Amino acid sequence: MRLTVIGCTGSMSGPDAAASSYLVQAEGPGADGAERTWSVILDLGPGAMGQMLNHVDPRDIDAIAVSHLHADHMVDLIGMQVYRRWHPDGPLPPVDVVGTPGGMERTRAVGGDGEDEDYADVLTFRDLTPGTPFTVGPLTIDVFPAWHPVPAFGIRVTGPSDDDSARRVTLGYTGDTDTCEGIEQMADGLDLLLSEAAFQEDRDTVRGIHLTGRRAGALAAGGRVGRLVLTHIQPWTDKQRVADEAAEEFDGPIDLAVPGATWAI
Ligand SMILES: [Zn+2]
């Protein structure tokens, strides 16, 4: 299983990166039994549609998992819809868009489309429920309730290890969340935790929205996680300070997400 950063700026697009979007890929048998690459996109925030084209052909995407319906995590679903419906070579097949309830209506609002628009020819919206896994080829997607002002999920992806396909490995993506039981459950035993760290200790004191670097570090600590990747850092925040906060809690490897960075798990 491989993780690639498409976009990682917090809350908006930034000078160096699009907003939240990540590519998870793994090899596994296709419908014809032949080995192929399976691709899942986690979130599709502002600017991510274009940057995604550097990493994967939209016709090869098997599913898009959306952590929650805040604009900075999903508005480029409209770009994806246009690309699939209006490609000059002919329409692309529908792709599953899975996440919190209301994805279709939210996409319609972003697109300014009327009530007869359901995108069914290009996007297949499915609601996910904690405790009910969703399978995409060799990848299993589980969602966990997050603590955020709107319904939000942390997303755990389980799939074959990149160097030994018989071994199953896990990555977890917090989406947007503050520390809570659901996200702690998601993080338990992960090989890689991709954690938002939008807030800074002693600056952002409101609770129930985001993690700080310190809280992301605490989420990873205690032998719970093999590697921590920090993301969703806003343009006005010093990334190194966030990483330093995390390092006070977590003594394992810590990386800062940058566009194009890839981890083989
Ligand atoms: Zn959010």
Coordinates of C-alpha atoms and ligand atoms in Angstrom, one line a residue:
M1 CA 0.0 0.0 0.0
R2 CA 1.3 3.5 -0.9
L3 CA 0.2 6.9 0.3
T4 CA 0.9 10.0 -1.9
V5 CA 0.1 13.6 -1.0
I6 CA -1.9 15.4 -3.7
G7 CA -2.7 18.4 -1.5
C8 CA -2.1 19.1 2.2
T9 CA -2.8 22.8 3.0
G10 CA -5.2 23.2 5.9
S11 CA -8.6 24.9 5.5
M12 CA -7.8 26.3 2.0
S13 CA -5.4 26.0 -0.9
G14 CA -2.0 27.4 -0.1
P15 CA 1.1 28.9 -1.9
D16 CA 2.8 25.5 -2.0
A17 CA -0.1 23.0 -2.1
A18 CA -3.7 22.4 -2.9
A19 CA -6.1 21.7 0.0
S20 CA -6.6 18.2 1.4
S21 CA -6.3 15.3 -0.9
Y22 CA -4.4 12.0 -0.7
L23 CA -4.0 9.0 -3.0
V24 CA -3.9 5.5 -1.6
Q25 CA -2.9 2.7 -3.9
A26 CA -2.2 -1.1 -3.7
E27 CA -1.8 -4.0 -6.1
G28 CA -4.4 -6.7 -6.2
P29 CA -6.4 -8.9 -8.5
G30 CA -8.9 -7.1 -10.8
A31 CA -12.3 -8.5 -12.0
D32 CA -10.4 -10.6 -14.6
G33 CA -8.1 -12.0 -11.9
A34 CA -5.1 -10.2 -13.3
E35 CA -3.1 -8.1 -10.9
R36 CA -3.7 -4.3 -11.2
T37 CA -3.2 -1.1 -9.2
W38 CA -6.2 -0.1 -7.2
S39 CA -6.5 3.6 -6.4
V40 CA -8.6 5.4 -3.7
I41 CA -8.6 9.2 -3.2
L42 CA -9.1 10.5 0.3
D43 CA -10.8 14.0 0.1
L44 CA -10.7 16.3 -2.9
G45 CA -10.3 19.9 -1.6
P46 CA -9.7 23.1 -3.6
G47 CA -7.1 22.8 -6.2
A48 CA -6.7 19.0 -5.7
M49 CA -8.4 18.0 -8.9
G50 CA -5.6 19.5 -11.1
Q51 CA -2.8 18.3 -8.9
M52 CA -4.3 14.8 -8.8
L53 CA -3.7 14.6 -12.6
N54 CA 0.0 14.6 -11.9
H55 CA -0.4 11.3 -10.0
V56 CA -3.3 9.2 -11.3
D57 CA -5.5 9.1 -14.4
P58 CA -9.1 9.8 -13.3
R59 CA -10.3 6.8 -15.2
D60 CA -8.1 4.6 -12.9
I61 CA -9.7 5.8 -9.7
D62 CA -11.7 3.1 -8.0
A63 CA -13.3 5.2 -5.1
I64 CA -13.2 8.6 -3.5
A65 CA -13.6 8.6 0.3
V66 CA -14.6 12.0 1.7
S67 CA -14.0 12.5 5.4
H68 CA -16.6 15.2 5.8
L69 CA -18.4 17.8 3.7
H70 CA -16.6 21.0 4.6
A71 CA -15.7 22.8 1.4
D72 CA -11.9 22.5 1.9
H73 CA -12.3 18.7 1.7
M74 CA -14.7 18.2 -1.2
V75 CA -15.4 21.1 -3.5
D76 CA -13.3 19.6 -6.4
L77 CA -15.8 16.8 -6.6
I78 CA -17.5 19.2 -9.1
G79 CA -14.3 19.3 -11.2
M80 CA -14.2 15.5 -11.1
Q81 CA -17.8 15.4 -12.2
V82 CA -17.1 17.7 -15.2
Y83 CA -14.0 15.7 -16.1
R84 CA -15.8 12.4 -16.1
R85 CA -19.0 13.6 -17.9
W86 CA -17.5 15.8 -20.5
H87 CA -14.1 14.2 -21.4
P88 CA -13.7 14.5 -25.2
D89 CA -12.9 10.8 -25.5
G90 CA -16.3 10.0 -24.0
P91 CA -17.6 9.8 -20.5
L92 CA -15.7 8.0 -17.8
P93 CA -17.4 5.3 -15.8
P94 CA -19.1 6.2 -12.5
V95 CA -16.8 6.2 -9.5
D96 CA -18.0 5.5 -5.9
V97 CA -17.9 8.6 -3.6
V98 CA -18.2 7.4 -0.1
G99 CA -18.4 9.3 3.2
T100 CA -20.8 11.0 5.6
P101 CA -24.5 11.3 4.5
G102 CA -25.5 14.1 2.2
G103 CA -22.6 14.0 -0.3
M104 CA -24.8 14.3 -3.4
E105 CA -26.8 17.3 -2.1
R106 CA -23.7 19.0 -0.9
T107 CA -22.0 18.5 -4.3
R108 CA -25.1 19.9 -6.0
A109 CA -25.0 23.0 -3.8
V110 CA -21.3 23.6 -4.7
G111 CA -22.1 23.1 -8.4
G112 CA -25.1 25.4 -8.3
D113 CA -27.1 22.6 -10.0
G114 CA -30.8 22.0 -9.8
E115 CA -32.7 19.4 -8.0
D116 CA -32.9 17.1 -11.0
E117 CA -29.1 16.7 -10.9
D118 CA -27.9 13.6 -9.2
Y119 CA -24.6 13.0 -11.0
A120 CA -25.6 9.3 -11.2
D121 CA -23.8 8.9 -14.6
V122 CA -20.4 9.8 -13.2
L123 CA -20.5 9.7 -9.4
T124 CA -22.1 7.1 -7.2
F125 CA -22.7 8.5 -3.7
R126 CA -22.7 6.0 -0.8
D127 CA -23.1 6.7 2.9
L128 CA -20.6 5.0 5.1
T129 CA -21.4 3.8 8.7
P130 CA -18.9 3.1 11.5
G131 CA -18.6 -0.6 11.9
T132 CA -19.5 -1.5 8.3
P133 CA -16.4 -1.8 6.2
F134 CA -16.4 -0.7 2.5
T135 CA -14.2 -2.8 0.2
V136 CA -12.3 -1.5 -2.8
G137 CA -10.3 -4.4 -4.4
P138 CA -7.6 -5.3 -1.9
L139 CA -8.3 -2.2 0.2
T140 CA -10.8 -2.1 3.2
I141 CA -12.1 1.3 4.3
D142 CA -13.4 1.7 7.8
V143 CA -14.7 5.0 9.2
F144 CA -14.7 6.2 12.8
P145 CA -16.7 9.2 14.2
A146 CA -14.6 12.3 14.6
W147 CA -15.2 15.4 16.8
H148 CA -15.8 18.4 14.4
P149 CA -18.6 20.9 13.9
V150 CA -20.2 18.8 11.2
P151 CA -20.5 15.0 10.9
A152 CA -17.0 13.8 10.1
F153 CA -15.1 10.6 9.9
G154 CA -11.6 9.4 10.4
I155 CA -10.8 6.9 7.7
R156 CA -8.7 3.7 8.2
V157 CA -7.5 1.9 5.1
T158 CA -6.2 -1.7 5.4
G159 CA -4.4 -3.3 2.5
P160 CA -1.5 -5.4 1.4
S161 CA 2.0 -4.3 2.4
D162 CA 4.0 -2.8 -0.5
D163 CA 6.9 -5.3 0.0
D164 CA 4.9 -8.4 1.1
S165 CA 1.4 -8.7 -0.3
A166 CA 0.6 -11.4 2.2
R167 CA 0.9 -9.0 5.1
R168 CA -1.9 -6.5 5.8
V169 CA -0.9 -3.0 6.8
T170 CA -3.0 0.0 7.9
L171 CA -3.0 3.7 7.5
G172 CA -5.4 6.1 9.2
Y173 CA -6.4 9.6 8.1
T174 CA -7.9 11.8 10.8
G175 CA -9.9 14.0 8.4
D176 CA -10.7 17.0 10.6
T177 CA -11.1 16.3 14.3
D178 CA -10.2 17.1 17.9
T179 CA -9.1 14.3 20.1
C180 CA -12.0 11.9 20.7
E181 CA -12.7 8.2 21.4
G182 CA -13.5 7.4 17.7
I183 CA -10.3 8.8 16.4
E184 CA -8.3 7.1 19.2
Q185 CA -9.9 3.8 18.2
M186 CA -9.0 4.5 14.5
A187 CA -5.4 5.2 15.4
D188 CA -4.8 2.1 17.5
G189 CA -2.2 -0.1 15.8
L190 CA -1.7 1.9 12.6
D191 CA 1.5 1.5 10.6
L192 CA 1.0 5.2 9.5
L193 CA -1.1 7.9 10.9
L194 CA -1.9 10.8 8.6
S195 CA -3.0 13.4 11.1
E196 CA -4.3 16.9 10.7
A197 CA -2.6 19.4 13.0
A198 CA -4.4 22.6 12.1
F199 CA -4.2 24.3 15.5
Q200 CA -1.2 25.6 17.5
E201 CA -0.9 25.2 21.2
D202 CA -1.4 28.4 23.2
R203 CA -2.8 30.1 20.1
D204 CA -5.9 28.2 19.1
T205 CA -7.8 27.3 22.3
V206 CA -11.3 26.5 20.9
R207 CA -12.1 22.7 21.3
G208 CA -14.1 20.4 19.1
I209 CA -12.6 21.4 15.7
H210 CA -9.0 20.5 15.2
L211 CA -5.9 18.8 16.6
T212 CA -2.8 20.7 17.5
G213 CA 0.7 19.3 16.8
R214 CA 0.8 18.2 20.4
R215 CA -2.6 16.5 20.3
A216 CA -1.6 14.7 17.0
G217 CA 1.6 13.5 18.7
A218 CA -0.4 12.3 21.7
L219 CA -2.7 10.4 19.3
A220 CA 0.3 8.6 17.9
A221 CA 2.1 8.0 21.1
G222 CA 2.2 5.0 23.4
G223 CA 3.3 2.6 20.7
R224 CA 0.0 3.1 19.0
V225 CA 1.4 4.2 15.6
G226 CA 4.5 3.4 13.6
R227 CA 4.9 6.7 11.8
L228 CA 3.2 10.1 12.0
V229 CA 2.6 12.4 9.0
L230 CA 1.4 15.8 9.9
T231 CA -0.9 17.6 7.5
H232 CA -3.8 20.2 7.1
I233 CA -1.5 23.0 8.4
Q234 CA -2.8 26.4 7.4
P235 CA -0.7 29.0 5.4
W236 CA -0.3 31.2 8.5
T237 CA 1.2 28.5 10.7
D238 CA 4.9 27.6 11.1
K239 CA 5.0 24.0 10.1
Q240 CA 8.2 23.3 12.1
R241 CA 6.6 24.5 15.3
V242 CA 3.7 22.0 14.7
A243 CA 6.2 19.2 14.2
D244 CA 8.1 20.2 17.3
E245 CA 4.9 20.1 19.3
A246 CA 4.2 16.6 18.0
A247 CA 7.7 15.4 18.8
E248 CA 7.2 16.3 22.5
E249 CA 4.6 13.6 22.6
F250 CA 5.6 11.1 20.0
D251 CA 9.1 9.7 19.8
G252 CA 8.7 7.8 16.5
P253 CA 9.3 9.1 13.0
I254 CA 7.4 12.3 12.1
D255 CA 7.1 13.8 8.6
L256 CA 5.4 16.9 7.4
A257 CA 3.2 16.3 4.4
V258 CA 4.3 18.0 1.1
P259 CA 2.8 17.6 -2.3
G260 CA 4.1 14.5 -4.1
A261 CA 5.5 12.9 -1.0
T262 CA 5.0 9.1 -1.0
W263 CA 5.2 6.5 1.7
A264 CA 5.4 2.8 0.9
I265 CA 3.8 1.0 3.8
Ligands
ZN1 ZN -13.6 20.6 8.5

